[in-house]
Tab-separated table of N, CA and C in Angstrom:
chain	number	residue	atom	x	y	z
S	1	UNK	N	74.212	-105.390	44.442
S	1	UNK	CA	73.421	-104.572	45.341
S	1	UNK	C	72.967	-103.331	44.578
S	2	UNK	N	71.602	-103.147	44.384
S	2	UNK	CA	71.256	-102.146	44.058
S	2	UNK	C	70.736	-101.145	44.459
S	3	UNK	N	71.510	-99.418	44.977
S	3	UNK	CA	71.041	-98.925	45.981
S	3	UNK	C	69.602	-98.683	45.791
S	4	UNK	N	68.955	-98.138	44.283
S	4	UNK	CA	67.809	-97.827	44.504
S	4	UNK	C	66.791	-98.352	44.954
S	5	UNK	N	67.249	-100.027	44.422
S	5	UNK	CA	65.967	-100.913	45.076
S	5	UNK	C	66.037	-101.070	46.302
S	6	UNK	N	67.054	-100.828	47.116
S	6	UNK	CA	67.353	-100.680	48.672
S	6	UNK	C	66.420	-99.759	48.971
S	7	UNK	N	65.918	-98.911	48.698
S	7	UNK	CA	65.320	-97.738	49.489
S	7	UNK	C	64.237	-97.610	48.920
S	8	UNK	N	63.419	-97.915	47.246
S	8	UNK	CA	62.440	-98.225	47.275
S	8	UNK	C	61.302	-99.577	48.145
S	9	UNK	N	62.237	-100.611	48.960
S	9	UNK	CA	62.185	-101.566	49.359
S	9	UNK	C	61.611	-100.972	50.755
S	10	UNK	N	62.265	-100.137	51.099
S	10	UNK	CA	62.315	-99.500	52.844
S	10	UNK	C	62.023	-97.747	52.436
S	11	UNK	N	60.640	-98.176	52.755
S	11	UNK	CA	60.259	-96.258	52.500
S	11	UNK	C	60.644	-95.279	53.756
S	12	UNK	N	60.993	-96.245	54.801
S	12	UNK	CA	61.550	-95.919	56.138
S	12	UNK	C	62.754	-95.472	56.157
S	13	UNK	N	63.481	-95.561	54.931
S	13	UNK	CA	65.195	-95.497	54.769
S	13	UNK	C	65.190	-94.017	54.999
S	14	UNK	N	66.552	-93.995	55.606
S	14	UNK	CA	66.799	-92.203	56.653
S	14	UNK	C	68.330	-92.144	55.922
S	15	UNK	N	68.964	-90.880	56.232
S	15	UNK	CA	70.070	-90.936	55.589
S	15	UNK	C	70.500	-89.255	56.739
S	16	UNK	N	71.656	-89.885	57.304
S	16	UNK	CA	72.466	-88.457	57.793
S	16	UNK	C	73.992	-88.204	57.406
S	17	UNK	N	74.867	-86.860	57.353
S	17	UNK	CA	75.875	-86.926	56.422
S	17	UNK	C	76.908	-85.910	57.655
S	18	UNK	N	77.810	-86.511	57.824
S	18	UNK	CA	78.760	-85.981	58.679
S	18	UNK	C	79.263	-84.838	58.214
S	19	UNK	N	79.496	-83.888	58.135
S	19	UNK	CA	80.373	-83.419	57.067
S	19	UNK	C	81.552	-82.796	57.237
S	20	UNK	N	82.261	-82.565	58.861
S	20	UNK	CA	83.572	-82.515	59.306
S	20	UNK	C	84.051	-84.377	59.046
S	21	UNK	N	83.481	-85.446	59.235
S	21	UNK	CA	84.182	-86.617	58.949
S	21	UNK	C	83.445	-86.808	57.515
S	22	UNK	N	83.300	-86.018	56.502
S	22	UNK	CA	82.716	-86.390	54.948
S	22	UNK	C	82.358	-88.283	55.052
S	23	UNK	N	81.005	-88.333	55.758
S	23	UNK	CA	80.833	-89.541	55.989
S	23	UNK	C	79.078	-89.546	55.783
S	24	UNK	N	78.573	-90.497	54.816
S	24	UNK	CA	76.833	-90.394	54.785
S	24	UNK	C	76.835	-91.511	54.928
S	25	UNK	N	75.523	-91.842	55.741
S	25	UNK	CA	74.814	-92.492	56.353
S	25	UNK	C	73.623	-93.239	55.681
S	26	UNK	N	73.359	-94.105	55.685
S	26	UNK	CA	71.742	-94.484	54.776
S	26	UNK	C	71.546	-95.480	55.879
S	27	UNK	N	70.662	-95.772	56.471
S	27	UNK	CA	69.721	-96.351	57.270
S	27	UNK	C	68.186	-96.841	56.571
S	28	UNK	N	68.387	-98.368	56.548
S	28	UNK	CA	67.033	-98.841	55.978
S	28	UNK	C	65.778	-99.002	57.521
S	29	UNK	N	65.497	-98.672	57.806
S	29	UNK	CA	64.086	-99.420	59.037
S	29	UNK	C	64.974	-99.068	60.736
S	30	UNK	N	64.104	-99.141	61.132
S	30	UNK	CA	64.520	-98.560	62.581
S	30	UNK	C	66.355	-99.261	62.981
S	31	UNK	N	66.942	-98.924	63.762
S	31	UNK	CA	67.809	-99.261	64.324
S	31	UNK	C	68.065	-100.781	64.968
S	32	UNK	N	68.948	-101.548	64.835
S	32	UNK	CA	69.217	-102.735	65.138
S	32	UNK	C	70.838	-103.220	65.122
S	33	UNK	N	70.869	-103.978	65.557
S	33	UNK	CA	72.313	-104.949	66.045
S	33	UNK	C	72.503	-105.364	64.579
S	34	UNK	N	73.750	-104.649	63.840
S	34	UNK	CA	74.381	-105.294	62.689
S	34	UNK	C	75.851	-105.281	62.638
S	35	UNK	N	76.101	-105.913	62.034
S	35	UNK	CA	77.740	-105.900	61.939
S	35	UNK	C	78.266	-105.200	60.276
S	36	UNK	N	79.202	-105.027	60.341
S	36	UNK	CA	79.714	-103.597	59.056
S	36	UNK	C	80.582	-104.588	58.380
S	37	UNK	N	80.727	-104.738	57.011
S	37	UNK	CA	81.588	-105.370	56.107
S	37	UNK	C	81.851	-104.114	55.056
S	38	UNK	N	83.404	-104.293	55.116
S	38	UNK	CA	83.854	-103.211	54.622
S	38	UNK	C	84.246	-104.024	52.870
S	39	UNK	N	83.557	-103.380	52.152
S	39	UNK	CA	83.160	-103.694	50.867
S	39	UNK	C	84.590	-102.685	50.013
S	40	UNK	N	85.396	-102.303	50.260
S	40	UNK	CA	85.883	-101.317	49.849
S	40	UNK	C	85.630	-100.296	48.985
S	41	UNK	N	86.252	-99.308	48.546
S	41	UNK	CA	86.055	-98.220	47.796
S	41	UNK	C	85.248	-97.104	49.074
S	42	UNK	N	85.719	-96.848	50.432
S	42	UNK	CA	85.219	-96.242	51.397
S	42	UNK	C	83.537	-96.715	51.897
S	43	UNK	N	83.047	-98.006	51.424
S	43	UNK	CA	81.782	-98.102	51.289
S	43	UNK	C	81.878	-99.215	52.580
S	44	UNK	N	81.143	-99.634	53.386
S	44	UNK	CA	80.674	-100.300	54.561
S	44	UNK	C	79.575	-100.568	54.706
S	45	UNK	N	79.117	-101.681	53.812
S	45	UNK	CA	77.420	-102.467	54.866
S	45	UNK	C	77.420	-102.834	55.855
S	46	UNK	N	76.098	-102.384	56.267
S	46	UNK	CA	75.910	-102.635	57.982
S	46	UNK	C	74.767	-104.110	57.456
S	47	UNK	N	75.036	-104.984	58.092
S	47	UNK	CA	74.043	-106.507	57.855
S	47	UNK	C	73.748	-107.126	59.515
S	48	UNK	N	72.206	-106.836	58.995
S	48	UNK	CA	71.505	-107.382	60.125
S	48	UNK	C	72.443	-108.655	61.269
S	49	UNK	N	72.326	-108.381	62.527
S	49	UNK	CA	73.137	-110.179	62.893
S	49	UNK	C	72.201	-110.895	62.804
S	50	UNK	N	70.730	-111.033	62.912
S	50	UNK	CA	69.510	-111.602	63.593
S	50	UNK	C	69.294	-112.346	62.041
S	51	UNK	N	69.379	-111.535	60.843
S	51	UNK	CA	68.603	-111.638	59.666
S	51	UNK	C	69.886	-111.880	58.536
S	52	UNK	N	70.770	-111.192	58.369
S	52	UNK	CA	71.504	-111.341	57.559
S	52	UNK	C	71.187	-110.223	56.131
S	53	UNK	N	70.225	-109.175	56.478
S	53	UNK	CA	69.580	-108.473	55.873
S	53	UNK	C	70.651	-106.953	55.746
S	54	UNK	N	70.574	-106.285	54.728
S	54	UNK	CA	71.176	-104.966	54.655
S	54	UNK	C	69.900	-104.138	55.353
S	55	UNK	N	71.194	-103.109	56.187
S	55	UNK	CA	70.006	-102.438	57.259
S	55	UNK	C	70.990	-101.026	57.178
S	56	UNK	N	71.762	-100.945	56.303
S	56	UNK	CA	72.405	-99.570	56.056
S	56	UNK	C	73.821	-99.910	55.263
S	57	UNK	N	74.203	-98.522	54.887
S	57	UNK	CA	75.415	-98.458	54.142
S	57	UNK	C	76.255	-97.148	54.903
S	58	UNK	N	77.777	-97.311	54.784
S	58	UNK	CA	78.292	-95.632	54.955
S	58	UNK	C	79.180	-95.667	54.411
S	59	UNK	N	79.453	-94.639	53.557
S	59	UNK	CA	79.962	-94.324	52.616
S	59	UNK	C	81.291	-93.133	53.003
S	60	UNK	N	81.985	-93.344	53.545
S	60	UNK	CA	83.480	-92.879	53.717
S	60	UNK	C	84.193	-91.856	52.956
S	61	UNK	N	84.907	-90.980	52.932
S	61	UNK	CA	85.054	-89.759	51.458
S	61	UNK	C	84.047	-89.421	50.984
S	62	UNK	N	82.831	-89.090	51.095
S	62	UNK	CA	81.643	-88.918	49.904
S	62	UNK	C	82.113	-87.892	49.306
S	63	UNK	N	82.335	-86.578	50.126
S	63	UNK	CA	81.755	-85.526	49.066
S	63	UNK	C	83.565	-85.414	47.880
S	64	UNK	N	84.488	-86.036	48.730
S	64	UNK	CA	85.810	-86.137	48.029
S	64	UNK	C	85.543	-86.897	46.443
S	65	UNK	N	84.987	-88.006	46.572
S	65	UNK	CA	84.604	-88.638	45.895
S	65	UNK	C	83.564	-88.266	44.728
S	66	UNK	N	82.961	-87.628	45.131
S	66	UNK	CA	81.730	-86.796	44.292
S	66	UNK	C	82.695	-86.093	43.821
S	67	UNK	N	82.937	-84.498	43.988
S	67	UNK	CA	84.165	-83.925	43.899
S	67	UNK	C	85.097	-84.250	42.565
S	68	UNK	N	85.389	-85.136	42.953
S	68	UNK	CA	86.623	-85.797	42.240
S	68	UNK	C	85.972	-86.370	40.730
S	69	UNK	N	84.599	-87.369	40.762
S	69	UNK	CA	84.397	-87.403	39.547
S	69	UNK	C	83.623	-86.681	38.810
S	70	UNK	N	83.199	-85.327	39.579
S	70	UNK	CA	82.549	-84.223	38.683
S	70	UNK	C	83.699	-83.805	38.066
S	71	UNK	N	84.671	-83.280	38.726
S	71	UNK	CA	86.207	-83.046	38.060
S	71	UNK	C	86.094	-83.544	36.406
S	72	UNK	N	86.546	-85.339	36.676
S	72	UNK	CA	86.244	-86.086	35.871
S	72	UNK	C	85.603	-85.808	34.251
S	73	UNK	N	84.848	-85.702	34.715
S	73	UNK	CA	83.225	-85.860	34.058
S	73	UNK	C	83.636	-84.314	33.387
S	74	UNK	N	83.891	-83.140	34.389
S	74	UNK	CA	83.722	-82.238	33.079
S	74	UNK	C	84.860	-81.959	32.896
S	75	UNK	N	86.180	-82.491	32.372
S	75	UNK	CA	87.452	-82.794	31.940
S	75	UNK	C	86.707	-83.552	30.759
S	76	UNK	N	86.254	-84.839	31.002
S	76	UNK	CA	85.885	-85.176	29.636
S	76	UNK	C	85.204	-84.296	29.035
S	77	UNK	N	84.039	-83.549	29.212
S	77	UNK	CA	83.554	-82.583	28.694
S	77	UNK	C	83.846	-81.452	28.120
S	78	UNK	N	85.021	-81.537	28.651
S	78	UNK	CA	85.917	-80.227	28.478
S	78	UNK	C	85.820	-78.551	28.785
S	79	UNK	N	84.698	-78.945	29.804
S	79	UNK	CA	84.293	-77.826	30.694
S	79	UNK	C	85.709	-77.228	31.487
S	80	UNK	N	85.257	-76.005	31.438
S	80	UNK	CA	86.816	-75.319	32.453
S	80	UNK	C	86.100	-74.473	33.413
S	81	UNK	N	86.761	-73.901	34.511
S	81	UNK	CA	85.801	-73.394	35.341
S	81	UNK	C	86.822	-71.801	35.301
């Protein structure tokens, strides 16, 4: 699954971000009846029932997750704050 081609695909794609439940949202095309498969790593596709089509993602921990591998990232770098 590739998110970018997800949303170059659907210029309609919306995106809202909880941020007392650190939870974002991506929405491809208007609203519809899908069911959620929990893909792990806090990640959840929503798939069309009608189509079998991806019609959103939510992403669970985001900003923890972000967070965590900027950490990462400038540890390897050896950035200090």
């Amino acid at each position: 699954m590739d998110p970018v081609a997800l949303i170059r695909e659907h210029p309609e794609a919306s995106y809202s971000y909880d941020d007392g439940a650190d939870v974002l949202y991506l929405s491809f095309g208007p609203p519809r009846p899908a069911l959620g498969v929990d893909i792990g790593g806090g990640a959840v596709v929503m798939v069309g029932e009608e189509d079998g089509q991806i019609v959103g993602i939510t992403l669970i921990g985001m900003r923890r997750q972000v967070e965590r591998e900027l950490a990462e990232a400038e540890a390897e770098a050896g950035v200090t704050r």
